[in-house]
C-alpha positions as a printed Julia matrix, in Angstrom:
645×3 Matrix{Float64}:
  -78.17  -65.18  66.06
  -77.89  -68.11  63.57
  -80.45  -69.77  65.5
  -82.76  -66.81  65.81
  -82.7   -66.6   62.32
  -83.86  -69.95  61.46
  -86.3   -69.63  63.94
  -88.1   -66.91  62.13
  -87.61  -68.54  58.93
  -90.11  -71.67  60.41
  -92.38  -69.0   62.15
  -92.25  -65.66  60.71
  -95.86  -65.93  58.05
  -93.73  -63.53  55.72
  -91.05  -65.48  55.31
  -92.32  -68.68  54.97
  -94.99  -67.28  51.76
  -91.68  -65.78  50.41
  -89.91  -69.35  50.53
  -92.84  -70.89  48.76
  -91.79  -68.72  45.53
  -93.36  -65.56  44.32
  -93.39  -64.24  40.36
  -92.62  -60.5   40.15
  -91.54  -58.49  36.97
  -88.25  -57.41  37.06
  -88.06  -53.87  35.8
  -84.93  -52.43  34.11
  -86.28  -50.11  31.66
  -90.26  -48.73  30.04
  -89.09  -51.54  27.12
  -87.67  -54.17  29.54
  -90.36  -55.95  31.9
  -89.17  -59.53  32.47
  -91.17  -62.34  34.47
  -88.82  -63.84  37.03
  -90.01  -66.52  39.46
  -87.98  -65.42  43.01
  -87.39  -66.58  46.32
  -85.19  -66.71  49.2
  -82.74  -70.3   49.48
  -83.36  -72.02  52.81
  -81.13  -70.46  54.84
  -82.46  -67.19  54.38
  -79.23  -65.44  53.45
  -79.82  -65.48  49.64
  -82.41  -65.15  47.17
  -82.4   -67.04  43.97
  -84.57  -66.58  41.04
  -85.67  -68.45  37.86
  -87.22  -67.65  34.52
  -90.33  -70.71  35.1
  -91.75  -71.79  38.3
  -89.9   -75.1   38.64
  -86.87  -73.66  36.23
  -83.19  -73.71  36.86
  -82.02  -70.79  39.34
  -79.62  -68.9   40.05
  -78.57  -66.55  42.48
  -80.12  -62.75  42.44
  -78.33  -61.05  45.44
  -77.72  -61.69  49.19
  -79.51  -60.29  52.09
  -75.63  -58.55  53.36
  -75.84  -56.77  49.97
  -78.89  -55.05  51.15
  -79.12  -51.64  52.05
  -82.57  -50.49  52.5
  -85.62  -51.65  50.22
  -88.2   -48.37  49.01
  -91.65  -48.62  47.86
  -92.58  -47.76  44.45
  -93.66  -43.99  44.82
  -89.7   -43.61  45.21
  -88.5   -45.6   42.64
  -87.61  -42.92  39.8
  -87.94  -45.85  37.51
  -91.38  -46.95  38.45
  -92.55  -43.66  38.97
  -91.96  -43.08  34.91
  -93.96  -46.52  34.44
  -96.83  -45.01  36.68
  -99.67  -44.95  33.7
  -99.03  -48.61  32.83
  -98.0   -50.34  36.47
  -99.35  -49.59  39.98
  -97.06  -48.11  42.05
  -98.29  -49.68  44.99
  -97.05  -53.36  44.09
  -93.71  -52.43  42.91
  -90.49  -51.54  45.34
  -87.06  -51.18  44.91
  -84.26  -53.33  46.7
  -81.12  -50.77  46.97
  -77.81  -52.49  47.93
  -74.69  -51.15  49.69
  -71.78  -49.57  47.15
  -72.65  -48.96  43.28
  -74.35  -52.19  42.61
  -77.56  -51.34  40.7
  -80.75  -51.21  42.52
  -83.25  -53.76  42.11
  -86.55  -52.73  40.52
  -89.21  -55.59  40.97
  -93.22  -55.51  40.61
  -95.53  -57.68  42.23
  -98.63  -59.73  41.26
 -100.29  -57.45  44.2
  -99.97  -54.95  46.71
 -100.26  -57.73  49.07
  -97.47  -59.7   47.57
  -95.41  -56.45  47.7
  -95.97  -56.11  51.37
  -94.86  -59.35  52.36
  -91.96  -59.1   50.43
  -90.97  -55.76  51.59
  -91.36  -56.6   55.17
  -90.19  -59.94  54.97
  -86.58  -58.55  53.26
  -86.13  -55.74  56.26
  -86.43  -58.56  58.91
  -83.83  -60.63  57.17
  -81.4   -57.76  56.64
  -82.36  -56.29  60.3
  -81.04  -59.87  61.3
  -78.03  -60.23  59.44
  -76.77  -56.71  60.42
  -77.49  -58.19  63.9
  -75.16  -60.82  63.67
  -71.46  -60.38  64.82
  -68.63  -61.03  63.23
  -67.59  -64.5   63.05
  -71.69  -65.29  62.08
  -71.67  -62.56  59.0
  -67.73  -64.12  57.87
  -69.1   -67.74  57.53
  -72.56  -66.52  55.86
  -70.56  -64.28  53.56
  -68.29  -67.24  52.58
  -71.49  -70.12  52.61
  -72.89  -67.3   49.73
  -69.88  -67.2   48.15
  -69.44  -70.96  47.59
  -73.33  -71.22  46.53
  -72.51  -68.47  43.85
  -68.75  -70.62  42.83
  -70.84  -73.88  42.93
  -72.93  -74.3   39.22
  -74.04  -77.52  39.39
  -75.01  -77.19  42.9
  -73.3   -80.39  43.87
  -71.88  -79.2   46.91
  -68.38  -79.62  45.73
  -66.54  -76.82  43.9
  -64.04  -77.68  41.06
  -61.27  -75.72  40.08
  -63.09  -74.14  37.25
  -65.88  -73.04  39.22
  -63.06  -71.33  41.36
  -61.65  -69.6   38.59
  -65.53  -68.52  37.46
  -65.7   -67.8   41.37
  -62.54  -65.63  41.48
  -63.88  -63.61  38.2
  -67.45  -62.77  40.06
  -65.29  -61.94  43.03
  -63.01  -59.34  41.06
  -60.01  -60.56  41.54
  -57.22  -61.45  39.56
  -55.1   -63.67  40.33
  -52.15  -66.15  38.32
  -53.58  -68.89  37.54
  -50.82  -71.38  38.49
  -50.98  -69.75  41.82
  -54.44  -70.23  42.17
  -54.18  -73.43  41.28
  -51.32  -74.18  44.1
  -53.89  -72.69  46.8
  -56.23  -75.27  45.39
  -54.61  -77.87  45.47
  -53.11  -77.1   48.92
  -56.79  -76.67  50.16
  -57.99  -80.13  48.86
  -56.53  -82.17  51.54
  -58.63  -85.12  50.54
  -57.42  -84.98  47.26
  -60.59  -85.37  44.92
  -60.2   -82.62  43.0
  -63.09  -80.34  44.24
  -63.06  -78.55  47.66
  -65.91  -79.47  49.75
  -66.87  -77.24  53.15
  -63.25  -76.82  55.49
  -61.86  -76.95  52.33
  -63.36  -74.1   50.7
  -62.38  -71.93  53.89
  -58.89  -73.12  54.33
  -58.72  -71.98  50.56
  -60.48  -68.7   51.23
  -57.9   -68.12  54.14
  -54.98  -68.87  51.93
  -56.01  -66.59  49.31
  -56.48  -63.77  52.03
  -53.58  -64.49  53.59
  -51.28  -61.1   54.72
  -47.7   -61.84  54.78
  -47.21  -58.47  57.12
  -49.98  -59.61  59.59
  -48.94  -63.07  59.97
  -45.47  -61.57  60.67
  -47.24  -59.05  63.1
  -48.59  -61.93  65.06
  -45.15  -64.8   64.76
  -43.38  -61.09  66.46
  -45.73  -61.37  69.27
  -46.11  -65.32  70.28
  -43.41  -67.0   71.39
  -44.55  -70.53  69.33
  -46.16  -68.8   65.94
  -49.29  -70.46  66.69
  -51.1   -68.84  69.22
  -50.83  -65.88  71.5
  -50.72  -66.33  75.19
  -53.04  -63.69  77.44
  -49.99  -61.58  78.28
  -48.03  -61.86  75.23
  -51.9   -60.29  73.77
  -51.51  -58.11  76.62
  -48.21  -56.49  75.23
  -49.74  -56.64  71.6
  -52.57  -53.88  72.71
  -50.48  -52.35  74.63
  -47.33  -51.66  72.31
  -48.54  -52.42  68.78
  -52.65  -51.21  69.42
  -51.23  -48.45  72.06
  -53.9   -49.14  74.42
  -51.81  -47.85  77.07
  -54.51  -48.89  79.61
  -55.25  -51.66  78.82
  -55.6   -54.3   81.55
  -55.62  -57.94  81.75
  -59.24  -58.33  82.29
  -59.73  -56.43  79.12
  -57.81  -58.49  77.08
  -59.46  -61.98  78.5
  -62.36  -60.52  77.65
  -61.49  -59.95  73.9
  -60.03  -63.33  73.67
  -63.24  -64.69  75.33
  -65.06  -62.5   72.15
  -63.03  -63.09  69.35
  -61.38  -66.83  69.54
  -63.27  -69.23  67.45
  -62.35  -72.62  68.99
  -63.77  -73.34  73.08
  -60.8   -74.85  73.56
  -58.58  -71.65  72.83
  -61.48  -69.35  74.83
  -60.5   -72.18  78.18
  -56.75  -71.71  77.84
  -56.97  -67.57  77.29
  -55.01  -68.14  74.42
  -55.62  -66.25  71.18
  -55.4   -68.27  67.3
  -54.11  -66.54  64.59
  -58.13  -66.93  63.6
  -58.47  -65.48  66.15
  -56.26  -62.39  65.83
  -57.8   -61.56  62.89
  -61.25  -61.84  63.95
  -59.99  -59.0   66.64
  -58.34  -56.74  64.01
  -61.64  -56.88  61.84
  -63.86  -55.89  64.87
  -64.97  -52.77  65.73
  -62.82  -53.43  69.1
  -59.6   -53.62  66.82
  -60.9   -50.54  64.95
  -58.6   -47.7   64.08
  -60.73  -45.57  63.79
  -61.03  -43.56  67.31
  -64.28  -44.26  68.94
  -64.18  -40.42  70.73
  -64.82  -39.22  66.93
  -67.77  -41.13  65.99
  -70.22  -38.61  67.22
  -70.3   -34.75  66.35
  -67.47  -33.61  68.38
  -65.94  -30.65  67.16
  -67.37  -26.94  67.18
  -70.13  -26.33  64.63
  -70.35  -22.73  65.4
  -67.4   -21.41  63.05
  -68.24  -19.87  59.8
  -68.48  -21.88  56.77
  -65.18  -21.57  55.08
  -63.43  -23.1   58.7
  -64.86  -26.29  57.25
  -63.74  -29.12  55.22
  -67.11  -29.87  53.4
  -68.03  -33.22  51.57
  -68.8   -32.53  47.89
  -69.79  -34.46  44.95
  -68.84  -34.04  41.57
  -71.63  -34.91  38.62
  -73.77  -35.64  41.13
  -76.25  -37.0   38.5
  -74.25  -39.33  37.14
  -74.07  -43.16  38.36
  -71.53  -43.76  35.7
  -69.37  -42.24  33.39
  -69.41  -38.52  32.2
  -70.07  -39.42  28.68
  -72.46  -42.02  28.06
  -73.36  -42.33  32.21
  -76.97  -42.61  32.97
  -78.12  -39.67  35.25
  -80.72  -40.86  38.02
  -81.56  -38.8   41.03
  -80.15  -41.97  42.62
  -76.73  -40.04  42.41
  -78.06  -37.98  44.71
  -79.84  -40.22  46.64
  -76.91  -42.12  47.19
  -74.51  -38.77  48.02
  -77.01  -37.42  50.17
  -76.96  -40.83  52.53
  -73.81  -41.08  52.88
  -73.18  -37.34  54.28
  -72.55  -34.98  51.07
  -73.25  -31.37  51.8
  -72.36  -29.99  48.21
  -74.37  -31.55  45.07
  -74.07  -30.41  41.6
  -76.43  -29.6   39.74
  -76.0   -28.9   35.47
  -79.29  -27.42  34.31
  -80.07  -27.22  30.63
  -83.19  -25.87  28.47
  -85.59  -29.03  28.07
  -88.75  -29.6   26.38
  -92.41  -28.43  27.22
  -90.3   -25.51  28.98
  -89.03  -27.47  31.76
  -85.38  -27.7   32.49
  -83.61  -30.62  32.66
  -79.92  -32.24  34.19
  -77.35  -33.86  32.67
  -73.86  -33.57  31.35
  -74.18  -31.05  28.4
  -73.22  -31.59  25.32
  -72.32  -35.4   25.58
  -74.43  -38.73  25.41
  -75.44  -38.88  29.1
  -79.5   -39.35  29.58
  -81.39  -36.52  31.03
  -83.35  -35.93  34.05
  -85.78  -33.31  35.19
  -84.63  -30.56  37.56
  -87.73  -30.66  39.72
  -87.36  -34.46  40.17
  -83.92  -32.98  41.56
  -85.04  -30.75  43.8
  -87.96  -32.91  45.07
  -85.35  -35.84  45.74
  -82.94  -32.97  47.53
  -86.26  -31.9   49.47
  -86.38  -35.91  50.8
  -83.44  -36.64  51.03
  -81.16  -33.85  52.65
  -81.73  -34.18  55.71
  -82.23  -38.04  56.95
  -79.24  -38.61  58.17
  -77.07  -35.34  59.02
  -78.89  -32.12  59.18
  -76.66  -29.39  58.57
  -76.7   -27.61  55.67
  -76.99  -28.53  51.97
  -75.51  -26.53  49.09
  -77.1   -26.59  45.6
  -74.0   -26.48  43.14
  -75.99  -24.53  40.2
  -74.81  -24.69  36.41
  -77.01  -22.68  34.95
  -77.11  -23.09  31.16
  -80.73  -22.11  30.95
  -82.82  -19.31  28.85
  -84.42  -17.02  30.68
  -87.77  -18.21  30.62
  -86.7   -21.91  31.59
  -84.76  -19.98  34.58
  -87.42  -18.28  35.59
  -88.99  -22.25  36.13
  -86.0   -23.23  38.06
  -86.23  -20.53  40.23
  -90.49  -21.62  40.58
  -89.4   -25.27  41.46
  -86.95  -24.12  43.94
  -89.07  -22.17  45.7
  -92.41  -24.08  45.69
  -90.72  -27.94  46.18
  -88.12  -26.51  48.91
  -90.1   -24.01  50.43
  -88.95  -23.03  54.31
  -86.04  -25.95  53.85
  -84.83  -22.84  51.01
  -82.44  -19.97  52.54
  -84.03  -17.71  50.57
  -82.63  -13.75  52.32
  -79.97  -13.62  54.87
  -80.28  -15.45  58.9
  -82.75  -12.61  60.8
  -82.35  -10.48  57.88
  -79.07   -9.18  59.9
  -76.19   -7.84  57.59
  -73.42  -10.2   57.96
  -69.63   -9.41  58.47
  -68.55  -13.0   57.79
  -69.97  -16.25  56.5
  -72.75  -18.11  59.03
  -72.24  -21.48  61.0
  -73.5   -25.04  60.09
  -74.83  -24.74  63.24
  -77.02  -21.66  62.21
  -77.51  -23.3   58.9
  -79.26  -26.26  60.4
  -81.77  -27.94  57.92
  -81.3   -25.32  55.28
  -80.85  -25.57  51.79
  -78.45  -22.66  50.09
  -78.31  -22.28  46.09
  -74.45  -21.61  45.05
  -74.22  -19.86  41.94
  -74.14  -16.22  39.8
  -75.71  -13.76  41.07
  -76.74  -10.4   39.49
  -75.6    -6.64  40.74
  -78.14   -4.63  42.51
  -78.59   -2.06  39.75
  -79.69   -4.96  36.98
  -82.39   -6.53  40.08
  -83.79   -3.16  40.04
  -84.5    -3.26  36.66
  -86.06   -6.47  36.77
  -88.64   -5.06  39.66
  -89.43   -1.97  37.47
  -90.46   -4.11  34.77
  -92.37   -6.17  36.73
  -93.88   -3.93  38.13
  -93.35   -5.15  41.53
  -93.62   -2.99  45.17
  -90.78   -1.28  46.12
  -88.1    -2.69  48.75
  -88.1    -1.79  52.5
  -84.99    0.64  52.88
  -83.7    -3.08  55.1
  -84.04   -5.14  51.83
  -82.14   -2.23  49.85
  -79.28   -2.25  52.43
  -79.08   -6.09  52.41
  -79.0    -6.09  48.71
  -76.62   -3.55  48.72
  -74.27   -5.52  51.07
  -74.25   -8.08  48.53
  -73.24   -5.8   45.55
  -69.93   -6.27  43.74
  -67.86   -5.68  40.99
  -69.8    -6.74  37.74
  -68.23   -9.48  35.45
  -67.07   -8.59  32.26
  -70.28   -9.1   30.63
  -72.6    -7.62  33.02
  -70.21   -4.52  32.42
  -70.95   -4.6   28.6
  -74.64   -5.54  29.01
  -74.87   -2.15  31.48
  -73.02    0.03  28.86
  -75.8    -0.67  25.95
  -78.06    1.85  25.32
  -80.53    2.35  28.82
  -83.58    3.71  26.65
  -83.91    0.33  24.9
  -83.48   -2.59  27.85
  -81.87   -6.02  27.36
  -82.78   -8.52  29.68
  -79.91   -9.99  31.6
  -78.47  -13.17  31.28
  -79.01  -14.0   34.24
  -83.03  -14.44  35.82
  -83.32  -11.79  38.9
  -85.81  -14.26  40.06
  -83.05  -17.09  40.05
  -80.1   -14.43  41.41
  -82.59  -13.93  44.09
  -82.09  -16.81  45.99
  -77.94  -17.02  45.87
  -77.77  -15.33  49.38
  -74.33  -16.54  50.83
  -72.61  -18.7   47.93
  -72.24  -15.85  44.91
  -69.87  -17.6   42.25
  -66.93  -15.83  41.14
  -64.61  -15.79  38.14
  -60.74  -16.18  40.03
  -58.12  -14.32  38.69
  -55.41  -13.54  41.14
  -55.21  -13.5   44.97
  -54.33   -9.87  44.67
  -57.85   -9.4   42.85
  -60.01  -11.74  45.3
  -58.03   -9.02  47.97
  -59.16   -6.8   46.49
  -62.77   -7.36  44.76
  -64.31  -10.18  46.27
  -66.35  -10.48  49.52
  -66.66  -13.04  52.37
  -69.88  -14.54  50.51
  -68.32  -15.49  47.16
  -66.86  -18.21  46.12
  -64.08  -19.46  43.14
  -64.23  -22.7   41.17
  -60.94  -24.64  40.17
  -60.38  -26.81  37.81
  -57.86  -29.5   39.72
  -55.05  -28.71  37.1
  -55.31  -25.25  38.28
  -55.73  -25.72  41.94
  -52.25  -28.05  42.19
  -50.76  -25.75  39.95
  -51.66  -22.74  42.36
  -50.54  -24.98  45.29
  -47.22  -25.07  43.71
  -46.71  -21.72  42.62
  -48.4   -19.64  45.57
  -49.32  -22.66  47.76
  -49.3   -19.78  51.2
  -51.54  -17.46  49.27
  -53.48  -19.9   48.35
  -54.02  -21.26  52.05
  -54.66  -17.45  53.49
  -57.54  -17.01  50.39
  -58.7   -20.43  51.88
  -59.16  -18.51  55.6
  -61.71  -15.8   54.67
  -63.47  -17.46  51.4
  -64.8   -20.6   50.36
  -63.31  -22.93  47.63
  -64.5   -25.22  45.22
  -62.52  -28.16  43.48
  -63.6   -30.17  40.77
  -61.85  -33.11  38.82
  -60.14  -32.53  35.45
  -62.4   -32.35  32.11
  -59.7   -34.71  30.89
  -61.38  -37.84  33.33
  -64.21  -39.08  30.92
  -64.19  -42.2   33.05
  -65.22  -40.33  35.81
  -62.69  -41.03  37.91
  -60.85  -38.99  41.37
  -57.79  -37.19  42.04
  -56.28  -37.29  45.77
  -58.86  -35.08  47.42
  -55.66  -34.51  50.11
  -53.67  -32.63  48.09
  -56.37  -29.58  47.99
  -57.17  -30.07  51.64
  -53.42  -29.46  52.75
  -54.4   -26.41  51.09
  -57.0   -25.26  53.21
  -59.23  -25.73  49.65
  -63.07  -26.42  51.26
  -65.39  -27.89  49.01
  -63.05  -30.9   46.91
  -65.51  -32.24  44.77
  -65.53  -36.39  43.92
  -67.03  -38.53  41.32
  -68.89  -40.3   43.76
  -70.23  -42.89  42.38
  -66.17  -44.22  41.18
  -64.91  -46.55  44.0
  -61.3   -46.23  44.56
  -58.97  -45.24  46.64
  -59.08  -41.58  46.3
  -62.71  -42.24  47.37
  -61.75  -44.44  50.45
  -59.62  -40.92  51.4
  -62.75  -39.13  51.0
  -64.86  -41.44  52.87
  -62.77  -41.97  55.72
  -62.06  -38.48  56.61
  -65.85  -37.09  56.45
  -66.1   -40.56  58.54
  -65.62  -38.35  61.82
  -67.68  -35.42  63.32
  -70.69  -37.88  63.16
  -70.37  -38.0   59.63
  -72.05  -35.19  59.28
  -70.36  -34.02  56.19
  -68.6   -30.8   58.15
  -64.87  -31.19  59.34
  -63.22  -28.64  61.07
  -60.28  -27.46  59.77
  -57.01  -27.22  61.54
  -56.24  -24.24  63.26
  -52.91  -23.22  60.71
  -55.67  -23.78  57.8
  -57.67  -21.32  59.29
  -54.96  -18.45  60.67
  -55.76  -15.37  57.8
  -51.7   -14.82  58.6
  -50.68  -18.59  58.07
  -46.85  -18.92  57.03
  -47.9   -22.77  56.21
  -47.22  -24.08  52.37
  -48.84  -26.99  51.72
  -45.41  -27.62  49.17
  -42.92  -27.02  51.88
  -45.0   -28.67  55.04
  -41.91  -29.09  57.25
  -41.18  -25.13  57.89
  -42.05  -23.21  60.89
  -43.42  -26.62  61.84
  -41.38  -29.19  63.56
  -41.35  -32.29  61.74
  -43.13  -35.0   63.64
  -43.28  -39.15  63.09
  -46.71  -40.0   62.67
  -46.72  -43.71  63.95
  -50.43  -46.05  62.83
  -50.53  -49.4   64.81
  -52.13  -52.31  62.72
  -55.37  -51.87  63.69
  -58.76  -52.51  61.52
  -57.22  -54.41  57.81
  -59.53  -55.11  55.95
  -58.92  -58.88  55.75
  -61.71  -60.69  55.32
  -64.78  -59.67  53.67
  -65.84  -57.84  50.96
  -62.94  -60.31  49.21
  -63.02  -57.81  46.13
  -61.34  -55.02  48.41
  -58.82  -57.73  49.11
């Protein structure tokens, strides 16, 4: 692959007009419009940039940190810079994780093109590579980054201003050690083999290098049957034969010599444990494999908190790259705070705090795009409504208009339902969560409007959907009749909550006794782990027959996540996450929506979805037998990113 890479470096007429050097504006802001001079280093793996054409530069970003690269009509930034810079010669470069994306705008749309297509081939080829080939790219990056003076030698303070860019902290007498250790030729800089033996040092895992000393006879290597019993025993690969595991070594051992004895290195052995091969992550649960045909609140679904927000709830800029980035990566549930904006359109962001604002139809256009290019079952619209009337009546236009058939706008075949409907019958539909009116103030609304009367099918639907008024829709409903007041709430906006009505919780007992299939509670987290504790079984049978929401405390201004597994054990459906806060309350998330195709729909356990369920999430052990759950040391995450490390 290394090879076929250069190759198209020396032939591909893209690259090799990108090498020469291009000058784009680099666009961070309307005010902020900077001339950079960029283009990609000879290997093709990074691309440097300067401030003058034959200027000092420095490294921009690698071609592994790339995700996907847009053109400018979906750049929200460049679109807002439309009057004053053609959006045909700009794009964006997006990269994996939180990192920023890259706004750039070329001399012409020519330019942009060649860029554009000349950056997909070199990612396309780098996510080609396999393991060993992406390992010693990452860490040839790496040591261009570390390197300053760009001497090919790295001293020790370029490995401390290395470490730093890497996040990670480490002593700095024990850095030094590793150093020191790794300069075998003693000149006081690491040069190539040095600069990996020091990379391997610091990545070192006590627990896997006593993994592998358990398993070889000699600590150095592992013979074909002493790898044998490792899969067998440690990976449970109960089948495993010996032709299988010759063939790993063949894959996975660096050195020819190791590959012509069948023996395995501890370089080796790691390679293996990184690979998809050494994965544990069962292969059987990559695809969409459970049933899809259960109603909604059977499901663990994959929520986002803020969604808006790519940084903190009080000063965070809000993008519609939040949801961008949610969408991609398999969230079903986004949230959405509307607020009255200017020239009567409404607009999102964190209310009362110092978070920018963004339109709400640049929301719903971006959910039109974006819901359904990867999974395609259903997306939920989290409404927060804080809107007047009029600039509801607007939210309710965009909605309609920008969505239009992708909207659930009445109930599947206009068929009164007895219980909530499938993902599977939900396929590549969009459903708005939020309040919802009572039938008697809708009527109202269509006498004033003047509008035709309802079908006697549409009454009995809406009537199916009536409930107990809230204590302010009672009040409003007790004022004098002869002299209307307009609802809060828009009818026109009501309209189109068809399955997700939100409810005020009070008790189990009331839910019982009040609530329908079709509406749903929000908790705060406090008071979620506080019900677990208190009436964790009732709170698991409410969890059978309607839908839950979660939502981190108001008390986490830095945006950051709770366990999301503590409301799961609880049956709890929707757990909402800051996503755009790594961590490892987000690795939780991430790794259990990881299944079922990623589709953003897990299937809950059978005891989470039994409406007579005897299981507390606080006592887990009774009527259940307690069972040993055993995880062999399979996929670590050992050697790259290094900042996960």
């Amino acid at each position: 692959m290394a090879s076929l890479l250069q190759d198209q470096l020396t032939t591909d007429q893209d690259l090799l007009l990108m090498q020469e050097g291009m000058p784009m504006r680099k666009v961070r802001s309307k005010s902020w419009k900077k001339l950079r001079y960029f283009r990609p280093q000879n290997d093709g793996m990074t691309v440097w940039h300067a401030r003058q054409a034959r200027g000092s530069a420095k490294p921009s970003f690698s071609i592994s940190d790339v995700e996907t690269i847009r053109n400018g009509h979906d750049s929200e930034l460049l679109r807002s810079l439309a009057e004053e810079l053609p959006l045909e010669q700009g794009f964006t470069i997006v990269f994996h994780g939180r990192r920023s994306n890259l706004d750039l705008m070329a001399n012409s749309v020519e330019e942009a093109q060649i860029w554009m297509r000349g950056l997909q081939l070199l990612v396309d080829l780098v996510t080609s590579m396999d393991h060993q080939e992406r390992l010693d790219q990452w860490l040839s990056d790496w040591f261009q980054r570390g390197d300053k003076n760009q001497d090919g030698k790295m001293s020790f303070q370029e490995v401390q201003r290395l470490l730093h860019l890497m996040n990670v902290e480490m002593d700095q007498e024990y850095a030094f050690s590793l150093f020191q250790a790794a300069d075998t030729s003693q000149s006081g800089t690491l040069e190539g083999e040095e600069f990996v033996q020091f990379y391997k040092a610091l990545t070192k895992r006590a627990e896997v290098q006593e993994l592998f000393e358990s398993f070889s006879a000699d600590g150095q290597k592992l013979t074909l049957l002493e790898f044998l019993d490792f899969l067998q025993e440690e990976q449970k690969e109960r089948d495993c034969t010996s032709e299988l595991a010759l063939e790993l070594i063949d894959r996975y051992e660096p050195s020819d010599s190791g590959k012509l004895r069948h023996v395995l290195s501890m370089d080796g052995f790691l390679s293996y444990l990184c690979s998809k091969d050494g994965d544990i992550f069962n292969p059987a649960c990559l695809p969409i494999y459970q049933d899809m045909t259960q109603p909604l609140n059977h499901y663990f679904i994959c929520s986002s908190h803020n969604t808006y927000l790519v940084g903190d709830q009080l000063c965070g800029q809000s993008s519609v790259e939040g949801y961008i980035r949610a969408l991609k990566r398999g969230c079903r549930c986004v949230e959405v705070d509307v607020w009255d904006g200017p020239s009567g359109e409404p607009v999102v962001y964190h209310g009362h705090t110092l978070t920018s604002r963004i339109l709400f139809k640049d929301v719903v256009a971006t959910v039109a795009q974006y819901a359904f290019q990867t999974p395609d079952y259903p997306v939920i619209l989290s409404l927060e409504t804080h809107c007047s009337w009029e600039q509801q009546q607007t939210m309710a236009r965009h909605l309609t208009e920008i969505l239009g058939e992708q909207l659930l706008s009445t109930t599947l075949d206009g068929v009164l339902p007895t219980q909530l409907p499938s993902p599977e019958e939900l396929r590549r539909k969009i459903l708005v969560k939020g309040k919802k009116l009572t039938l008697e103030e809708d009527l109202e609304y269509e006498e004033e409007e003047a509008e035709p009367e309802l079908e006697e099918s549409e009454l009995a639907l809406e009537s199916q959907f009536e409930t107990e008024p809230e204590p302010q829709e009672q009040n409003l409903q007790n004022k004098d009749k002869k002299k209307k007041s307009k609802p809060i709430l828009c009818p026109a906006l009501s309209s189109l909550v068809i399955y997700l009505k939100s409810v005020s919780f009070r008790s189990f007992t009331h839910s019982k006794e009040h609530y329908h299939f079709y509406e749903i509670s929000s908790f705060s987290e406090t008071k979620a782990k506080r019900l677990i504790k208190e009436a964790g079984n009732e709170f698991v049978q409410h969890n059978t027959w309607q839908l839950s929401r979660v939502y981190p405390s108001g008390l986490r201004t830095d945006s950051s996540n709770y366990n999301p597994q503590e409301l799961w054990n609880a049956g709890c459906q929707m757990v909402a996450m800051n996503m755009q806060t790594a961590g490892l309350e987000m690795d939780i998330c991430d790794g259990h929506f990881r299944q079922n195709g990623g589709c953003g729909y897990v299937l809950k356990p059978d005891f989470l979805r039994d409406i007579q369920s005897s299981f507390h999430p606080e006592k887990p052990i009774s009527p259940f037998k307690a069972q040993t759950l055993s995880i062999p040391y399979r996929h670590l995450q050992l050697i790259f990113p290094i900042n996960s490390v």
